[in-house]
mmCIF file of C-alpha atoms and ligand atoms in Angstrom:
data_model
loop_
_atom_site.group_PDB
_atom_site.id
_atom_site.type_symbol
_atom_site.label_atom_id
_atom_site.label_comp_id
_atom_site.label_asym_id
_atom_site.label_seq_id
_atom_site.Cartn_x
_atom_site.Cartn_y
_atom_site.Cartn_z
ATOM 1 C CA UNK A 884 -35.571 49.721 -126.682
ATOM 2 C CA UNK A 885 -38.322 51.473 -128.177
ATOM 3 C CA UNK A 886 -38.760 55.701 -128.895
ATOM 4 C CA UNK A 887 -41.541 55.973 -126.364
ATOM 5 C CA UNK A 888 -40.921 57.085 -123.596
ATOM 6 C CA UNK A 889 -41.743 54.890 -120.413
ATOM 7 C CA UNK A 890 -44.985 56.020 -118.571
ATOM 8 C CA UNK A 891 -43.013 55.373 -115.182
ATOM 9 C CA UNK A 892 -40.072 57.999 -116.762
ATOM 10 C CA UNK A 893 -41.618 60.974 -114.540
ATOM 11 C CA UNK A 894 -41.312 59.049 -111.934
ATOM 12 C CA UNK A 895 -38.059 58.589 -111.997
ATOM 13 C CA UNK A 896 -37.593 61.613 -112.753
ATOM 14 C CA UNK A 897 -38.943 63.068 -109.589
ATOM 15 C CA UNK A 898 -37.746 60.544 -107.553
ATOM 16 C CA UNK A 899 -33.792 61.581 -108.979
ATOM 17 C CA UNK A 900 -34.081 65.187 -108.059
ATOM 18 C CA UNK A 901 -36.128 64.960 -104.900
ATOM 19 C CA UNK A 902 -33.398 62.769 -103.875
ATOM 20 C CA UNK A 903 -30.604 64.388 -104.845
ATOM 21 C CA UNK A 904 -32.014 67.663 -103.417
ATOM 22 C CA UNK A 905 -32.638 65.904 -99.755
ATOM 23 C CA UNK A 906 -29.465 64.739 -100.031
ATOM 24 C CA UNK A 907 -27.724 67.558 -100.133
ATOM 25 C CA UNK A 908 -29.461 69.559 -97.250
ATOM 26 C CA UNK A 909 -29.123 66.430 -95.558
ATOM 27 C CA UNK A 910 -25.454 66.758 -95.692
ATOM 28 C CA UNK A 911 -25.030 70.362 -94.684
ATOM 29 C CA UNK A 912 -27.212 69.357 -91.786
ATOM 30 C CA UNK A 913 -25.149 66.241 -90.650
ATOM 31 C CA UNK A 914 -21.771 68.774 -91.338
ATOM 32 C CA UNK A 915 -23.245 71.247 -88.972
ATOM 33 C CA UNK A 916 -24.606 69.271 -86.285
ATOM 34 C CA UNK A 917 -22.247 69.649 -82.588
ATOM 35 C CA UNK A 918 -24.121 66.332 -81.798
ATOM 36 C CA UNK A 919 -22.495 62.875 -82.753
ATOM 37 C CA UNK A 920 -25.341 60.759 -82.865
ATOM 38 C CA UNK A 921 -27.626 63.114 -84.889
ATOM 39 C CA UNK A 922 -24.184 63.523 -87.506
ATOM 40 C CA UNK A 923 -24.256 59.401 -87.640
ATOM 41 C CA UNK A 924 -28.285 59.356 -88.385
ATOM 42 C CA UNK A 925 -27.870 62.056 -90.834
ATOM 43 C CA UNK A 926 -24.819 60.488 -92.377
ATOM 44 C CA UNK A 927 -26.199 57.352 -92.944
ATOM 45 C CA UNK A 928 -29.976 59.390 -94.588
ATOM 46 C CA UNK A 929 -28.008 61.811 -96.480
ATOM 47 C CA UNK A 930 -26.313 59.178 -98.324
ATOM 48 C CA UNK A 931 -29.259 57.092 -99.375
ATOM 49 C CA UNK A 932 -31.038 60.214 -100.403
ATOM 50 C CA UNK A 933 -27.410 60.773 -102.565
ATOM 51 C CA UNK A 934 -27.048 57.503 -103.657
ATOM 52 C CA UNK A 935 -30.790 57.550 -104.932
ATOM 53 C CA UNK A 936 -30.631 60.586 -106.717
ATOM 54 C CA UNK A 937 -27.573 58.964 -108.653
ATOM 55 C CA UNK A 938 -29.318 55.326 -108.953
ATOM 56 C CA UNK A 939 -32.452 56.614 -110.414
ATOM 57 C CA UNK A 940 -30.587 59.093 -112.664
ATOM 58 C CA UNK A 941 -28.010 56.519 -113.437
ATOM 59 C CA UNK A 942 -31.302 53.825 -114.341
ATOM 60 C CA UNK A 943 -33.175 56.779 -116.444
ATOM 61 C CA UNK A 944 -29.480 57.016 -118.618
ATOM 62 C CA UNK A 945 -29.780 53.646 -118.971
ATOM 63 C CA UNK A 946 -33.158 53.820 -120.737
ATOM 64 C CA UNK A 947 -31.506 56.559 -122.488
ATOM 65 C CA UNK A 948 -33.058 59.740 -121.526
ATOM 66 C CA UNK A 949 -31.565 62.689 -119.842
ATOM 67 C CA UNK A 950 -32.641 64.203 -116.290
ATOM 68 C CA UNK A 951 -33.149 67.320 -116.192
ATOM 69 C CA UNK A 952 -31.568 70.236 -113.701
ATOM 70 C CA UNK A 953 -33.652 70.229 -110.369
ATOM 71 C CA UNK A 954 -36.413 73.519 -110.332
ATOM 72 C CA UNK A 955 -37.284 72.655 -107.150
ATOM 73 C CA UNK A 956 -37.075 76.419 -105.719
ATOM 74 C CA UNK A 957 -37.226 75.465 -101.846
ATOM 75 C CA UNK A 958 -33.886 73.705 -101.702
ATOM 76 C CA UNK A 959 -31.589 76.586 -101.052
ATOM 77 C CA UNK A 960 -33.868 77.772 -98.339
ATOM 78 C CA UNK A 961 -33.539 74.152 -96.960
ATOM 79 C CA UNK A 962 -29.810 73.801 -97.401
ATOM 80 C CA UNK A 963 -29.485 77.215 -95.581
ATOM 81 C CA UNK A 964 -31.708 76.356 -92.429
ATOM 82 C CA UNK A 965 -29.898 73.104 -92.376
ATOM 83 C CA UNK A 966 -26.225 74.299 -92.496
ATOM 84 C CA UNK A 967 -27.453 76.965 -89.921
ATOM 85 C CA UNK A 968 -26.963 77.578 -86.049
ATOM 86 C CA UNK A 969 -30.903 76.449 -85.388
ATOM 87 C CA UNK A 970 -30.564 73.233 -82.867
ATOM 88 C CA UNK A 971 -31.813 69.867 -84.189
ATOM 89 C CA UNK A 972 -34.810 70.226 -82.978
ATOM 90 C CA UNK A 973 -35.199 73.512 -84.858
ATOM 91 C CA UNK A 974 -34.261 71.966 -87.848
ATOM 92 C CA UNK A 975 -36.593 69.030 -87.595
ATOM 93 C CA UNK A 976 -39.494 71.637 -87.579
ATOM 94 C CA UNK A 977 -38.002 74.461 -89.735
ATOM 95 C CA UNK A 978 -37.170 71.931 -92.618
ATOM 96 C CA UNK A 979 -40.694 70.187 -92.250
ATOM 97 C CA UNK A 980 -39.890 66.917 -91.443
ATOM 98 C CA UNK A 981 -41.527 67.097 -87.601
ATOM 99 C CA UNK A 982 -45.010 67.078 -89.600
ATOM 100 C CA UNK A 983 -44.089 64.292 -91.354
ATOM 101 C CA UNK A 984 -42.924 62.112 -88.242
ATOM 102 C CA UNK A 985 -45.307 63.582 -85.732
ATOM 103 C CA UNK A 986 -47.292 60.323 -84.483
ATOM 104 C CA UNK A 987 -51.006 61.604 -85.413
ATOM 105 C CA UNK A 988 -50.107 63.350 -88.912
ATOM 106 C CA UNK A 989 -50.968 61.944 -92.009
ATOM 107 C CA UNK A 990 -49.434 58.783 -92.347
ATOM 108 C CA UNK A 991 -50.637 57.501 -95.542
ATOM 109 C CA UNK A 992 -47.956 55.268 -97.051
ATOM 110 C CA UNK A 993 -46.931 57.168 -100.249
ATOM 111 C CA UNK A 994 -45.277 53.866 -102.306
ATOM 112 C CA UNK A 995 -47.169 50.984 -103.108
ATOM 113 C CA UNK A 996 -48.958 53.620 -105.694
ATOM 114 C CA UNK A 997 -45.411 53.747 -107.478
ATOM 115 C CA UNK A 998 -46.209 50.134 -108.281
ATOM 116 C CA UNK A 999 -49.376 50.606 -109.701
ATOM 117 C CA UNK A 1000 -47.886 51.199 -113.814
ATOM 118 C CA UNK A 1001 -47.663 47.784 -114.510
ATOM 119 C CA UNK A 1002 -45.387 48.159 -117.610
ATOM 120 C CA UNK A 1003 -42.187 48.748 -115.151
ATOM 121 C CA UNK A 1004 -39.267 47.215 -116.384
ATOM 122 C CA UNK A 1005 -37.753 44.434 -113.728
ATOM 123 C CA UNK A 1006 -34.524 46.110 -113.199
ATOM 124 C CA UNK A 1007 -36.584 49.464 -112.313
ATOM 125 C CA UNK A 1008 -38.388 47.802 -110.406
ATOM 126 C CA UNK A 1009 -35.898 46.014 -108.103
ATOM 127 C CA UNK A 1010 -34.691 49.638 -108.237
ATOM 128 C CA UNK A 1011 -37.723 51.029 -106.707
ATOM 129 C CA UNK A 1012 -38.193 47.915 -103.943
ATOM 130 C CA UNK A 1013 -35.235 48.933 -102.881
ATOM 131 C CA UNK A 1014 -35.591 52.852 -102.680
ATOM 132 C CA UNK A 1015 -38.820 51.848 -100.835
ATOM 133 C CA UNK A 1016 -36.832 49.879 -98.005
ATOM 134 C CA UNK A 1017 -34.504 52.034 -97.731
ATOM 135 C CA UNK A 1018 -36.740 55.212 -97.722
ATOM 136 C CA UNK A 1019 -38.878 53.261 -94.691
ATOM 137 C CA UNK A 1020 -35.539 52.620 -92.635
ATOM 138 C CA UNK A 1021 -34.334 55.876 -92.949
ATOM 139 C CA UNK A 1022 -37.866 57.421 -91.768
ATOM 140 C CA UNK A 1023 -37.344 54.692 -88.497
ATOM 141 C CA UNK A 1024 -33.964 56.259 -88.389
ATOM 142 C CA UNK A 1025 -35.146 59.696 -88.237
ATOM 143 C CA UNK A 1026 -37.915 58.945 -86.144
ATOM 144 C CA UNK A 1027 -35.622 57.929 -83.289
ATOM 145 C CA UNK A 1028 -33.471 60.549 -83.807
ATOM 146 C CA UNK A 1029 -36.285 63.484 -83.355
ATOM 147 C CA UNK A 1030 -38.033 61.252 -80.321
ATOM 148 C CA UNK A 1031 -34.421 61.497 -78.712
ATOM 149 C CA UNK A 1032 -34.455 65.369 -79.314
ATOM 150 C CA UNK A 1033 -38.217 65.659 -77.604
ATOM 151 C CA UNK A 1034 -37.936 67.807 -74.767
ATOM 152 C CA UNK A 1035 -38.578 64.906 -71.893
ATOM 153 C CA UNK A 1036 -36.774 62.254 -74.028
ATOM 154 C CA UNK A 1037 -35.238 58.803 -72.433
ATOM 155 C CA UNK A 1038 -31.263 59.703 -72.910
ATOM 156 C CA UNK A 1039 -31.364 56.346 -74.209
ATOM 157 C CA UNK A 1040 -33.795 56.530 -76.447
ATOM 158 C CA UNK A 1041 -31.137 56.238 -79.467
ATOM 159 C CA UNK A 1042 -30.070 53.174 -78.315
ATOM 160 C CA UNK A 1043 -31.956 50.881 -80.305
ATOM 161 C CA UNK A 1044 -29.325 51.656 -83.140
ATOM 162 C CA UNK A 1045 -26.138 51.511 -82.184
ATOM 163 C CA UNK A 1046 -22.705 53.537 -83.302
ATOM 164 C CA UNK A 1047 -21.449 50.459 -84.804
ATOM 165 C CA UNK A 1048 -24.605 49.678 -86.709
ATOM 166 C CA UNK A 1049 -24.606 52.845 -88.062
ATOM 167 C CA UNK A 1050 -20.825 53.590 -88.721
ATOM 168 C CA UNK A 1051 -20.789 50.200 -90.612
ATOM 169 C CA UNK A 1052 -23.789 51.499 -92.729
ATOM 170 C CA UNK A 1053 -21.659 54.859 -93.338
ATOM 171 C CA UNK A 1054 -18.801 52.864 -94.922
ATOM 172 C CA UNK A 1055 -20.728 50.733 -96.955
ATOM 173 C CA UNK A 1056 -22.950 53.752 -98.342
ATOM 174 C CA UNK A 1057 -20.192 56.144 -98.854
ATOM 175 C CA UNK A 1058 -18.424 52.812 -101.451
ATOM 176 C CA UNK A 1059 -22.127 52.717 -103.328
ATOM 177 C CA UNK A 1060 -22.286 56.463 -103.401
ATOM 178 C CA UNK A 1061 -18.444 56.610 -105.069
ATOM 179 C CA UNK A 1062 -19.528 53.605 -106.980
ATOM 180 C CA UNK A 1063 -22.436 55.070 -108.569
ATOM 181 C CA UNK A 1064 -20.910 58.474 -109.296
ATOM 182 C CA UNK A 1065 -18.221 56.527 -111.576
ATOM 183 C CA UNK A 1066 -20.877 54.825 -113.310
ATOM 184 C CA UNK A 1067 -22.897 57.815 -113.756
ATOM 185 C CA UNK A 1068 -20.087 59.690 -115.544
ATOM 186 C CA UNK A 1069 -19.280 56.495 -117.396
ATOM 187 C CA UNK A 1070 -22.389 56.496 -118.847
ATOM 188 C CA UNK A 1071 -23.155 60.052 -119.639
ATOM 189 C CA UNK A 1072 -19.741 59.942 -121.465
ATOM 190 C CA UNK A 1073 -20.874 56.729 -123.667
ATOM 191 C CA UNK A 1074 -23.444 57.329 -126.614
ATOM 192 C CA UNK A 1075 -26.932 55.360 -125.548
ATOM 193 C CA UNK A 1076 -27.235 51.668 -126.069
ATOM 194 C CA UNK A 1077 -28.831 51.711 -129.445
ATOM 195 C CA UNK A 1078 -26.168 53.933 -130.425
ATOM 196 C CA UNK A 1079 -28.097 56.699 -130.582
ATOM 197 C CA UNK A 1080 -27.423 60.033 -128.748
ATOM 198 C CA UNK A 1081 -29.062 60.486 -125.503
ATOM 199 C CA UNK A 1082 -32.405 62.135 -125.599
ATOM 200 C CA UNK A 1083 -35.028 64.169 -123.638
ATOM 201 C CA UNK A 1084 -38.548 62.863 -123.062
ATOM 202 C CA UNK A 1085 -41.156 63.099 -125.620
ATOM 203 C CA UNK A 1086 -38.591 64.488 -127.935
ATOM 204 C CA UNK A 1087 -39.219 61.819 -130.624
ATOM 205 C CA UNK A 1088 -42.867 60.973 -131.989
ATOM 206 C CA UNK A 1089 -44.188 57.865 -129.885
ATOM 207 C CA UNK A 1090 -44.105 54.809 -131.880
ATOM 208 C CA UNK A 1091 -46.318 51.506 -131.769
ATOM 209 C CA UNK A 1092 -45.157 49.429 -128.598
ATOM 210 C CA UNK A 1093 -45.467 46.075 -127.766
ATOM 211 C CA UNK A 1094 -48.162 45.412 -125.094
HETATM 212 FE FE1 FE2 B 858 -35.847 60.166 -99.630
#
C-alpha cells in the first residue's frame, strides 16, 4: 500500500453513494408498491443498488480510505415520491428513470469509460465487472417492468422473468446484502492494514509510486 491515493478512488466513491442512495428510494418504492410483480423487480434492484453501495464502500476501506456522508441533495425528494401514493407509472417518470429507459433517449453506454484508468487494482476491478453486469440486468429488469406499466401493454409482458427467477434472486441478494454489512462493520472497527488509522483522500502528501 502506498500514501497516494488511487486515481480510480473518486470513482468509487461516487459509485458507493449513488448506490447506496438508489438503494434506498428503491426500497421505499418496492415497500409501497400494491403491485406484486413491480415489489419483486424492485426487490431484486433495490438490493443490488444496496449491496453496491456497501461493496464499493467496503473495497474503498479496504484500500484504507474513508467514504464520505452522501451530499447528494435530491435523494429525500426521491425517497418521498417513491414511498408516495403516485402509481408506478408515476413514479417511473417523477423519479426520472422513464428518460433513461425510453427507447429513443440517449443511450450511450456509461461503463466501459470506468475502465479506461489503467492502474485499477484486480480485485477493484472484478468489483466493477461485476457492478457493470449487474447494473445492465437490473436496467433489463426495469425495462420490462415500465413496458408492462405502458398504457396498451401485453398483460404478459412480465413474463419473460418469472416469480421464481426473481424470488430466488431476492434470497440470494438479501444473504450478500447481510453479508456485506457484517464485513463492513468488521472492518471499520479494525485499524487499516498497514496498521495505520483509516484516512481521508489526499490527506497525506502523495509519495513516489511505482509505475
Ligand atoms: Fe445502480
Amino acid at each position: 500500500m502506498t500514501d497516494e491515493s488511487p486515481t480510480y478512488l473518486p470513482l468509487l466513491k461516487r459509485i458507493a453513494q449513488g448506490e447506496a442512495g438508489a438503494g434506498q428510494y428503491l426500497r421505499a418504492w418496492a415497500d409501497s408498491t400494491d403491485d406484486p410483480d413491480v415489489a419483486q423487480v424492485l426487490n431484486v434492484v433495490a438490493l443490488r443498488e444496496s449491496e453496491h453501495g456497501l461493496a464499493f464502500e467496503k473495497r474503498i476501506c479496504e484500500l484504507g480510505f474513508v467514504l464520505e456522508p452522501s451530499v447528494d441533495a435530491e435523494l429525500a425528494g426521491k425517497v418521498e415520491i417513491a414511498g408516495s401514493d403516485r402509481t408506478d407509472l408515476e413514479k417511473f417518470q417523477d423519479l426520472g428513470l422513464a428518460a433513461l429507459l425510453e427507447p429513443g433517449e440517449d443511450t450511450a453506454d456509461p461503463f466501459p469509460a470506468m475502465f479506461e484508468d489503467n492502474s485499477i487494482d484486480i480485485q477493484t476491478s472484478a468489483l466493477l465487472g461485476r457492478f457493470v453486469g449487474e447494473e445492465r440486468d437490473s436496467g433489463r429488469l426495469l425495462l420490462g417492468c415500465y413496458q408492462a406499466l405502458k398504457p396498451g401493454a401485453k398483460p404478459d409482458s412480465m413474463d419473460e422473468v418469472t416469480l421464481a427467477d426473481v424470488c430466488s434472486a431476492v434470497e440470494q441478494l438479501q444473504g450478500q446484502v447481510d453479508a456485506m454489512q457484517a464485513s463492513v462493520a468488521e472492518l471499520k472497527a479494525k485499524p487499516s492494514p498497514n496498521g495505520r488509522a483509516r484516512r481521508k483522500a489526499g490527506a497525506r502528501k502523495p509519495s513516489k509510486r511505482k509505475r
